[in-house]
Amino acid sequence: FTLQAKDKCGSLLNRGGDNVQVAAAGPLDTHAKLFLGSSVDNLDGTYTGSYVAQLCGFYALRVEDSTVPVEDGTYLNGTFDSKLAKDTPIKVFVKAGPTDAATTYAFDSNDLTPNNDDRAKAVAGRRTSFELQTLDLFGCIKKSGGDLFEASLTGAYAEEGVVVDNQDGTYAVEYMPLTPGRALLSVTLNGEHVGTSAVGGVLGSKIEHDTNTVNGLVFGYEGGQGSPFCVEAGEGGSLEFDGQSHVEVSDSDALDLPLAFTIDLWVKPKQAALDAKLLSKESPLTGRGYFLSLESGLASFSVYVGNEEYRYLQTSFAPEVGKWTHLTAFYNGSELSVLADAKVVGAKVYEESRAARQNRQKLVMGNGLVGLLDEVRFREGALGKEEISQTMACPSASSKVDAYYRMNDAFGSFVADSSASRADGSLGGDPKPTFVSDQAPSDAGTLDLDASSFSGAGLAGATVGQEGAFDVVLVDRCGLPYNKVLGGEGLVPPSLVSATFEATPQGDAVRPHDNLDELPVASVTAQAHPCFGTNAFRVAYNATSCGVSTLRVAVEGQDVRVYSVAVSSDGVTDPSRTVLDFPAEVTTGIEFEAKISTFDRFGCRRTTGGDAADAALTRMGKPTEEGTMHGGDAYVSVLSVEDRGDGTYLARAVAPGPGSYRLDAAVGGVAASEPAVPVVSASPPDLRKVLDSGLGSLYNTIITQRNGDVYVLDGWDEGKEFRSGVQRYEPGADDETFTYRAKFTLSKVPSHAIAVIVDTQSKIREGKMAKDCRDLQFRSASTGATIPHWVDPLQGCGSALGTSVWLDPAEKEFYAYYGNPRATSSALATPEALVVSFDDFEASRGTKAHHHGYALAQPCGQCSLSLDQDAAAFGVTQEVALHGTGSLKCNAMSTVGGAIEKRLGPLQSYRAKAFLYVSGAGDPTTAINWFSPNYDPCHQGGSAGEGNGLCSQGFSLGFNSKVSRDNFSSSYPWMSTAAAAGEGWHSFEVLDDGEEATFAIDGVVLPDLSRPSVPLDRVLLSAGGGSVGAWDSVLVARHDGGITAAEGAEEAVVSNGRSFFPVSSRGGRPPFRRTTSHATLGSKVYLAGGFGMYAAEGPVPSYGAVGEHAAEDKVWSYDLERHRWESQEPYGSLRPVAREFHSVSGWDSQDSKRIYVFGGMSGGGVLGDHLAFDLEEGAWRRLDAEGPGPRYGHVSASFAGSYYIFGGVTAAGEHSKELWRFDCEGEYWQEVTPASEAPSSSLHAAHCVGGDSWFVLSADGSLKRYDFHYNEWSAVTFGSGYDQSLLGASCTFAGGELYVYGGKRTNDFSSDFFRLSV
């Protein structure tokens, strides 16, 4: 406000400077407290005054001199009146501000429910109300309306309430709970809950409503506790009529029915044959309208459609006296129908579709009824029977009905319409209807486990060490949340929801379940609302082992779900648990496999790859006869590791020499934990015969290599004819090469497939065969053609009894090839192609026994087979399988069992075999499972009528607990065998040669069971005695008892289909020469010297030389890449004398390329001359450096700028053991004879250089290795197979392997081509 200053004469002042003070006192109706305002001098004679009041009401506003003290009461005593501005104090009124939701409070007016707080207690289906008193932010009571409050119920359902503005600052809040139980009632203004903040109010304390104190309790605004309110709704009731009472509802649009409508209600008559209008909206004069009635107790329904047409249906159904019955009447324009308890009890169809005529009549309910009405609903649309069945015992939300009378009002003179229409009714008659507690059946609040959901990955499986979880959401039979209020911290009592793990029982499963080692403990939690609780629960558990378990989920103590839960690896490798598996014994030069298996920290086997796996092979020692470890002997190889994608890793390694090795493996840099000492023992390499079509028998050949291929140049054949030409051998890839074979010899040629026994166990143990026998092949001994085979599924790869292999060789001799770990699969045959009949019961052919050719046997009730047969006892399963993925389950636990048979043409001699999985399921004390090739249950021996006829003489093998519970049995007669019974797969076999039958169980022949022959005419499988088992791979084959098979000695070979082939060469050919002396420089082979031909003298062959040396005295060379012969005519007159048994060596440096010739024999004389041929200058030069003496038959090798000469026969006939080195650069000799034992002799020895080693294979078959770096001879041991009388063989080193070819024996020549891994 503004104050204008004046002087005492009343003139306006136009200056400031006065001390003006503003003060206010009030509110005047409560106290006289003073507080200062503010005054601003505008310096023009005016002053602006202001004040802020914290409470509403009347105030005395004073403007005065600032010297007036501001003290309570001073505005009354008149002492300072002279200092007050004119006309002050002024009475002003401070009104309430905008409504503040937080301070607005709710109170119960206690109108109809004096004993209840309507903010906390209600009845389902009953309209309940309380009031709001609005306040502003400062606690001022508002006296006007206009605010838009909202009310809603949430919890198990959602319902809107109604807020009525009383226009005086108070509001009435009305709500109606849908179902009994707790719900949350929210009252909000602009989204903010009311009553959440405590303020002082006008008296500086809490505000109390006049009528808000009942029984000593104060309700309403209470310490900030306001909306939302937790409302507990109780059970409702119904309305009882005495025949004179009724309910009237004024005409409403909600009761004027559309073309299609449904009316339903619950009625409980107390008298029979009543005439009562359960509900009627018809004219009392004309009857126009509709009604649902009981006429003489029978349900009737009528609709007036105009033009004086009353569509009327009277049923023959009468509701039972004293029992609640649900009646539904619907009309869709052309059909009237009445249903009782969701079943149609009457219907009438009209051709013309016409809507019910509307009228302005009131609705009358219960007129003439002696009994009870409840849950009266009017809904648009003609509901179907299924929907009626689902909703008849369920309350409807207000938005889903046109009018809805729940009869739960309990007191007063009206019945409320729960719909949005609010077409309330009034009680009529004398006396009026009464509200009673008896109510119609309701599905609300009744748990519906079928409709409740149990979902989440944890129901099916979990990852070990990680939380497995699933959710349980409970609903009642009305589809509403089945809420439960919980205690503190959201803990769920087991009596409400529980989850328990237990070992999965075997039941009638064939194979025992792989149960968890330790059962997890499940916890059940929930995020429950403190008011209405929750219907959603989370079940969590943590498994510490892998496997399966049975999970039982119970709700309110009732088992409701049973799940099979599989716990798998967490996929995170624990390197400290890594296991390395490898053969303890291997053969030098033969690749072997090492398997790295990974596990997680719980010990579960990993099923996926992705780890960083490493492996290395380190040589730790070698045989003492091979010398000390040094140089290349100290072998360390980092292996390549293949990720198999299943948690395993495969490393392939080759031991380069005999001795002990350490095989280390690591995952993630952590060494494998098993075995503790990973040692591999490598046996000496085998001298492997290369299986090729060959060159034939040659002697004095030149053999060399280029780029890993082997070349053979020239040679002499058995007829002493010189064979000029170049042959080439390509070794081939490792995955094509088989390294062992063994010959099988049959006693006679079979006319059908047979089974032979192969010792695979020892071959696998020695690292010679893959563990799964994938590298086993059979080939014809005569043609080499592959013979397909099939391996017995039980007595299979690695069996201690030997592996039973089926094949049809069609000849007496054939080979088994193996030793190729890189082979992907063998040449397999289907068993059907080898035998007469084979049944492996795969589901692809069908799941019933008859799909596989079997039918129920027809017992006569005499012998072993029950008359009570059940085909359902036999069915294909994938629970267990021995071959393929399926087997035939025989379930005499869940069924009575029985016997099935497959008829076959009679066979006099045969081999019948079947495989049975003996299960621990069922009762082992009564179990019976057996098979027979000829059991006839309707055939008896003995005389007719004697009454003591014997049963069929057919053979039977299997498990018969009546005979023995510990051993398998046979018949006939039934007796126990020596074969122990036990869970798992077992084989039963009958071998009948037409004269005598023998029996085998698990591959072991039981000689005590031999019996006279009985022909095969069927395969019969029997199951009984409460047992469970499975049959697989049932076969019948022809059998010849006279055929035996013998496995020959193992041969070390190289078999990959590769052979020598001729190389087309250009250029002139060198003349005949009898020598292997040559030097290889780069891609060229150089020849010098050698006599021309052999001769025979007299009757005894002689291999002495005749004729002269090459007349042209040329130096010949062969280019291994251009495949061309060339020669050089020496410059000058110097020529080496004719010679043989000499050495030729080479030197290829940056500045010079030479070949050297030393010693030899010529005309019986021993030479000691030393010559060099410069390949660039084309001239011979004599070297005079002092060195080794004359000799012949010595060998030479070039290495690192020098060449070496070993051995030879001196002029005195002594076999030298000297080793000399010639330095090609300095052109001097140095004797370097090692102290170690040298080769036995160099004469007729094969020799070659490989890496930094020189190998000398003496004619006596001993092999020595010279280490150029360490100047040491050491023995190289290898397996047998080399002919120690062989002379003049040739060798070369190609692709890391030593190859030896040809040679001469005493009376013939060798065509053998060997490979040795050194």
PDB file of C-alpha atoms in Angstrom, residues 418-582:
ATOM      1  CA  SER A 418     -21.218 -50.276  -8.915  1.00  0.00           C
ATOM      2  CA  SER A 419     -20.935 -49.177 -12.520  1.00  0.00           C
ATOM      3  CA  ALA A 420     -20.122 -45.739 -13.762  1.00  0.00           C
ATOM      4  CA  SER A 421     -23.824 -45.264 -14.430  1.00  0.00           C
ATOM      5  CA  ARG A 422     -24.577 -45.011 -10.687  1.00  0.00           C
ATOM      6  CA  ALA A 423     -28.161 -46.064 -11.315  1.00  0.00           C
ATOM      7  CA  ASP A 424     -28.758 -46.777  -7.645  1.00  0.00           C
ATOM      8  CA  GLY A 425     -31.883 -48.540  -6.450  1.00  0.00           C
ATOM      9  CA  SER A 426     -34.053 -48.197  -3.389  1.00  0.00           C
ATOM     10  CA  LEU A 427     -35.491 -50.860  -1.149  1.00  0.00           C
ATOM     11  CA  GLY A 428     -39.258 -51.243  -1.410  1.00  0.00           C
ATOM     12  CA  GLY A 429     -42.085 -53.189   0.090  1.00  0.00           C
ATOM     13  CA  ASP A 430     -43.165 -53.776   3.619  1.00  0.00           C
ATOM     14  CA  PRO A 431     -41.078 -55.098   5.107  1.00  0.00           C
ATOM     15  CA  LYS A 432     -38.163 -54.093   2.890  1.00  0.00           C
ATOM     16  CA  PRO A 433     -35.534 -56.553   1.690  1.00  0.00           C
ATOM     17  CA  THR A 434     -32.772 -57.182   4.158  1.00  0.00           C
ATOM     18  CA  PHE A 435     -29.021 -57.395   3.648  1.00  0.00           C
ATOM     19  CA  VAL A 436     -27.578 -60.726   4.783  1.00  0.00           C
ATOM     20  CA  SER A 437     -24.034 -62.114   4.973  1.00  0.00           C
ATOM     21  CA  ASP A 438     -24.802 -65.151   2.811  1.00  0.00           C
ATOM     22  CA  GLN A 439     -23.323 -64.400  -0.592  1.00  0.00           C
ATOM     23  CA  ALA A 440     -23.034 -66.027  -3.964  1.00  0.00           C
ATOM     24  CA  PRO A 441     -19.968 -68.168  -4.692  1.00  0.00           C
ATOM     25  CA  SER A 442     -16.958 -66.172  -5.802  1.00  0.00           C
ATOM     26  CA  ASP A 443     -13.725 -67.241  -7.482  1.00  0.00           C
ATOM     27  CA  ALA A 444     -12.041 -64.005  -6.497  1.00  0.00           C
ATOM     28  CA  GLY A 445      -9.274 -64.728  -4.020  1.00  0.00           C
ATOM     29  CA  THR A 446      -9.222 -68.437  -4.847  1.00  0.00           C
ATOM     30  CA  LEU A 447      -5.801 -69.461  -6.148  1.00  0.00           C
ATOM     31  CA  ASP A 448      -5.744 -70.750  -9.717  1.00  0.00           C
ATOM     32  CA  LEU A 449      -2.486 -72.648 -10.168  1.00  0.00           C
ATOM     33  CA  ASP A 450      -3.244 -73.556 -13.751  1.00  0.00           C
ATOM     34  CA  ALA A 451      -3.508 -69.908 -14.709  1.00  0.00           C
ATOM     35  CA  SER A 452      -0.575 -68.818 -12.557  1.00  0.00           C
ATOM     36  CA  SER A 453       2.717 -68.495 -14.360  1.00  0.00           C
ATOM     37  CA  PHE A 454       6.033 -70.143 -13.593  1.00  0.00           C
ATOM     38  CA  SER A 455       8.605 -68.742 -15.979  1.00  0.00           C
ATOM     39  CA  GLY A 456      12.312 -68.214 -16.288  1.00  0.00           C
ATOM     40  CA  ALA A 457      15.405 -69.965 -17.545  1.00  0.00           C
ATOM     41  CA  GLY A 458      16.072 -71.357 -14.080  1.00  0.00           C
ATOM     42  CA  LEU A 459      13.186 -73.801 -14.440  1.00  0.00           C
ATOM     43  CA  ALA A 460      15.035 -75.683 -17.156  1.00  0.00           C
ATOM     44  CA  GLY A 461      18.643 -75.158 -16.324  1.00  0.00           C
ATOM     45  CA  ALA A 462      21.353 -73.034 -14.832  1.00  0.00           C
ATOM     46  CA  THR A 463      25.026 -72.392 -15.053  1.00  0.00           C
ATOM     47  CA  VAL A 464      27.110 -73.813 -12.252  1.00  0.00           C
ATOM     48  CA  GLY A 465      28.250 -71.170  -9.817  1.00  0.00           C
ATOM     49  CA  GLN A 466      25.832 -68.613 -11.176  1.00  0.00           C
ATOM     50  CA  GLU A 467      22.394 -67.745 -10.012  1.00  0.00           C
ATOM     51  CA  GLY A 468      19.588 -69.709 -11.560  1.00  0.00           C
ATOM     52  CA  ALA A 469      16.253 -68.019 -11.156  1.00  0.00           C
ATOM     53  CA  PHE A 470      12.640 -68.064 -12.188  1.00  0.00           C
ATOM     54  CA  ASP A 471       9.507 -66.110 -11.421  1.00  0.00           C
ATOM     55  CA  VAL A 472       6.232 -67.229  -9.925  1.00  0.00           C
ATOM     56  CA  VAL A 473       3.217 -65.035 -10.581  1.00  0.00           C
ATOM     57  CA  LEU A 474       0.050 -66.179  -8.822  1.00  0.00           C
ATOM     58  CA  VAL A 475      -3.451 -65.328  -9.973  1.00  0.00           C
ATOM     59  CA  ASP A 476      -6.871 -66.250  -8.712  1.00  0.00           C
ATOM     60  CA  ARG A 477      -9.634 -67.897 -10.681  1.00  0.00           C
ATOM     61  CA  CYS A 478     -10.787 -64.513 -11.876  1.00  0.00           C
ATOM     62  CA  GLY A 479      -7.425 -63.755 -13.378  1.00  0.00           C
ATOM     63  CA  LEU A 480      -6.671 -61.183 -10.694  1.00  0.00           C
ATOM     64  CA  PRO A 481      -3.343 -61.102  -8.849  1.00  0.00           C
ATOM     65  CA  TYR A 482      -3.334 -63.497  -5.916  1.00  0.00           C
ATOM     66  CA  ASN A 483      -1.698 -61.023  -3.562  1.00  0.00           C
ATOM     67  CA  LYS A 484      -0.230 -61.946  -0.216  1.00  0.00           C
ATOM     68  CA  VAL A 485       1.014 -59.544   2.424  1.00  0.00           C
ATOM     69  CA  LEU A 486       4.497 -60.446   3.634  1.00  0.00           C
ATOM     70  CA  GLY A 487       6.489 -59.689   6.708  1.00  0.00           C
ATOM     71  CA  GLY A 488       9.548 -57.538   6.889  1.00  0.00           C
ATOM     72  CA  GLU A 489      12.451 -57.622   4.397  1.00  0.00           C
ATOM     73  CA  GLY A 490      10.337 -59.325   1.744  1.00  0.00           C
ATOM     74  CA  LEU A 491      10.928 -62.825   3.120  1.00  0.00           C
ATOM     75  CA  VAL A 492       8.503 -65.362   1.762  1.00  0.00           C
ATOM     76  CA  PRO A 493       7.471 -68.119   4.174  1.00  0.00           C
ATOM     77  CA  PRO A 494       7.781 -71.671   2.782  1.00  0.00           C
ATOM     78  CA  SER A 495       4.136 -72.164   3.596  1.00  0.00           C
ATOM     79  CA  LEU A 496       3.352 -69.691   0.801  1.00  0.00           C
ATOM     80  CA  VAL A 497       5.864 -70.454  -1.960  1.00  0.00           C
ATOM     81  CA  SER A 498       8.699 -72.960  -1.725  1.00  0.00           C
ATOM     82  CA  ALA A 499      11.138 -74.567  -4.136  1.00  0.00           C
ATOM     83  CA  THR A 500      13.006 -77.744  -3.264  1.00  0.00           C
ATOM     84  CA  PHE A 501      15.664 -79.643  -5.180  1.00  0.00           C
ATOM     85  CA  GLU A 502      15.943 -83.386  -4.930  1.00  0.00           C
ATOM     86  CA  ALA A 503      17.716 -86.169  -6.760  1.00  0.00           C
ATOM     87  CA  THR A 504      15.881 -87.172  -9.909  1.00  0.00           C
ATOM     88  CA  PRO A 505      14.550 -90.672  -9.421  1.00  0.00           C
ATOM     89  CA  GLN A 506      15.196 -93.123 -12.176  1.00  0.00           C
ATOM     90  CA  GLY A 507      11.552 -94.073 -12.477  1.00  0.00           C
ATOM     91  CA  ASP A 508      11.085 -96.007 -15.681  1.00  0.00           C
ATOM     92  CA  ALA A 509      14.002 -94.247 -17.353  1.00  0.00           C
ATOM     93  CA  VAL A 510      16.456 -96.681 -18.843  1.00  0.00           C
ATOM     94  CA  ARG A 511      19.661 -94.938 -17.840  1.00  0.00           C
ATOM     95  CA  PRO A 512      20.199 -93.492 -14.349  1.00  0.00           C
ATOM     96  CA  HIS A 513      20.137 -89.730 -14.273  1.00  0.00           C
ATOM     97  CA  ASP A 514      23.359 -87.803 -13.834  1.00  0.00           C
ATOM     98  CA  ASN A 515      22.260 -86.155 -10.622  1.00  0.00           C
ATOM     99  CA  LEU A 516      23.966 -83.178  -9.037  1.00  0.00           C
ATOM    100  CA  ASP A 517      26.615 -84.064  -6.477  1.00  0.00           C
ATOM    101  CA  GLU A 518      25.271 -81.388  -4.174  1.00  0.00           C
ATOM    102  CA  LEU A 519      21.682 -80.213  -4.280  1.00  0.00           C
ATOM    103  CA  PRO A 520      21.235 -76.425  -4.293  1.00  0.00           C
ATOM    104  CA  VAL A 521      19.053 -74.631  -1.779  1.00  0.00           C
ATOM    105  CA  ALA A 522      16.513 -72.243  -3.265  1.00  0.00           C
ATOM    106  CA  SER A 523      15.463 -68.956  -1.715  1.00  0.00           C
ATOM    107  CA  VAL A 524      12.154 -67.243  -2.411  1.00  0.00           C
ATOM    108  CA  THR A 525      11.959 -63.470  -2.258  1.00  0.00           C
ATOM    109  CA  ALA A 526       9.497 -60.792  -3.286  1.00  0.00           C
ATOM    110  CA  GLN A 527       9.245 -57.042  -3.599  1.00  0.00           C
ATOM    111  CA  ALA A 528       6.021 -56.814  -1.663  1.00  0.00           C
ATOM    112  CA  HIS A 529       4.002 -53.649  -1.127  1.00  0.00           C
ATOM    113  CA  PRO A 530       3.481 -53.104   2.607  1.00  0.00           C
ATOM    114  CA  CYS A 531      -0.237 -52.668   2.067  1.00  0.00           C
ATOM    115  CA  PHE A 532      -1.486 -55.162  -0.486  1.00  0.00           C
ATOM    116  CA  GLY A 533       1.559 -57.399  -0.704  1.00  0.00           C
ATOM    117  CA  THR A 534       2.426 -59.035  -3.997  1.00  0.00           C
ATOM    118  CA  ASN A 535       1.622 -61.939  -6.246  1.00  0.00           C
ATOM    119  CA  ALA A 536       5.086 -62.024  -7.858  1.00  0.00           C
ATOM    120  CA  PHE A 537       7.854 -64.094  -6.317  1.00  0.00           C
ATOM    121  CA  ARG A 538      11.416 -64.719  -7.412  1.00  0.00           C
ATOM    122  CA  VAL A 539      13.038 -68.059  -6.763  1.00  0.00           C
ATOM    123  CA  ALA A 540      16.819 -68.153  -6.941  1.00  0.00           C
ATOM    124  CA  TYR A 541      19.415 -70.827  -6.348  1.00  0.00           C
ATOM    125  CA  ASN A 542      23.105 -71.422  -6.933  1.00  0.00           C
ATOM    126  CA  ALA A 543      24.324 -74.856  -8.006  1.00  0.00           C
ATOM    127  CA  THR A 544      27.882 -75.949  -7.217  1.00  0.00           C
ATOM    128  CA  SER A 545      28.010 -79.057  -9.402  1.00  0.00           C
ATOM    129  CA  CYS A 546      26.837 -80.085 -12.832  1.00  0.00           C
ATOM    130  CA  GLY A 547      24.134 -82.572 -13.706  1.00  0.00           C
ATOM    131  CA  VAL A 548      20.369 -82.816 -13.408  1.00  0.00           C
ATOM    132  CA  SER A 549      17.990 -82.460 -10.520  1.00  0.00           C
ATOM    133  CA  THR A 550      14.275 -82.476  -9.890  1.00  0.00           C
ATOM    134  CA  LEU A 551      12.824 -79.140  -8.791  1.00  0.00           C
ATOM    135  CA  ARG A 552       9.537 -79.162  -6.904  1.00  0.00           C
ATOM    136  CA  VAL A 553       7.643 -75.898  -6.603  1.00  0.00           C
ATOM    137  CA  ALA A 554       4.909 -75.713  -3.986  1.00  0.00           C
ATOM    138  CA  VAL A 555       2.353 -72.989  -3.318  1.00  0.00           C
ATOM    139  CA  GLU A 556       0.535 -72.905  -0.006  1.00  0.00           C
ATOM    140  CA  GLY A 557       1.917 -76.349   0.778  1.00  0.00           C
ATOM    141  CA  GLN A 558       0.677 -77.959  -2.413  1.00  0.00           C
ATOM    142  CA  ASP A 559       3.100 -79.356  -5.010  1.00  0.00           C
ATOM    143  CA  VAL A 560       2.100 -77.622  -8.186  1.00  0.00           C
ATOM    144  CA  ARG A 561       5.016 -78.032 -10.583  1.00  0.00           C
ATOM    145  CA  VAL A 562       7.856 -80.500 -11.045  1.00  0.00           C
ATOM    146  CA  TYR A 563      10.719 -79.554 -13.328  1.00  0.00           C
ATOM    147  CA  SER A 564      13.866 -81.243 -14.518  1.00  0.00           C
ATOM    148  CA  VAL A 565      16.733 -78.791 -14.138  1.00  0.00           C
ATOM    149  CA  ALA A 566      20.049 -79.282 -15.905  1.00  0.00           C
ATOM    150  CA  VAL A 567      23.099 -77.467 -14.573  1.00  0.00           C
ATOM    151  CA  SER A 568      25.891 -76.924 -17.076  1.00  0.00           C
ATOM    152  CA  SER A 569      29.420 -75.582 -16.994  1.00  0.00           C
ATOM    153  CA  ASP A 570      29.902 -71.867 -16.556  1.00  0.00           C
ATOM    154  CA  GLY A 571      32.086 -71.830 -19.652  1.00  0.00           C
ATOM    155  CA  VAL A 572      35.002 -70.296 -17.768  1.00  0.00           C
ATOM    156  CA  THR A 573      37.996 -72.554 -17.724  1.00  0.00           C
ATOM    157  CA  ASP A 574      39.847 -73.162 -14.490  1.00  0.00           C
ATOM    158  CA  PRO A 575      43.324 -73.818 -15.873  1.00  0.00           C
ATOM    159  CA  SER A 576      44.409 -75.547 -12.682  1.00  0.00           C
ATOM    160  CA  ARG A 577      41.962 -78.376 -13.430  1.00  0.00           C
ATOM    161  CA  THR A 578      43.156 -79.013 -16.977  1.00  0.00           C
ATOM    162  CA  VAL A 579      43.805 -82.667 -17.802  1.00  0.00           C
ATOM    163  CA  LEU A 580      46.234 -83.870 -20.456  1.00  0.00           C
ATOM    164  CA  ASP A 581      45.672 -87.263 -22.038  1.00  0.00           C
ATOM    165  CA  PHE A 582      48.281 -88.861 -24.305  1.00  0.00           C
TER     166      PHE A 582
END
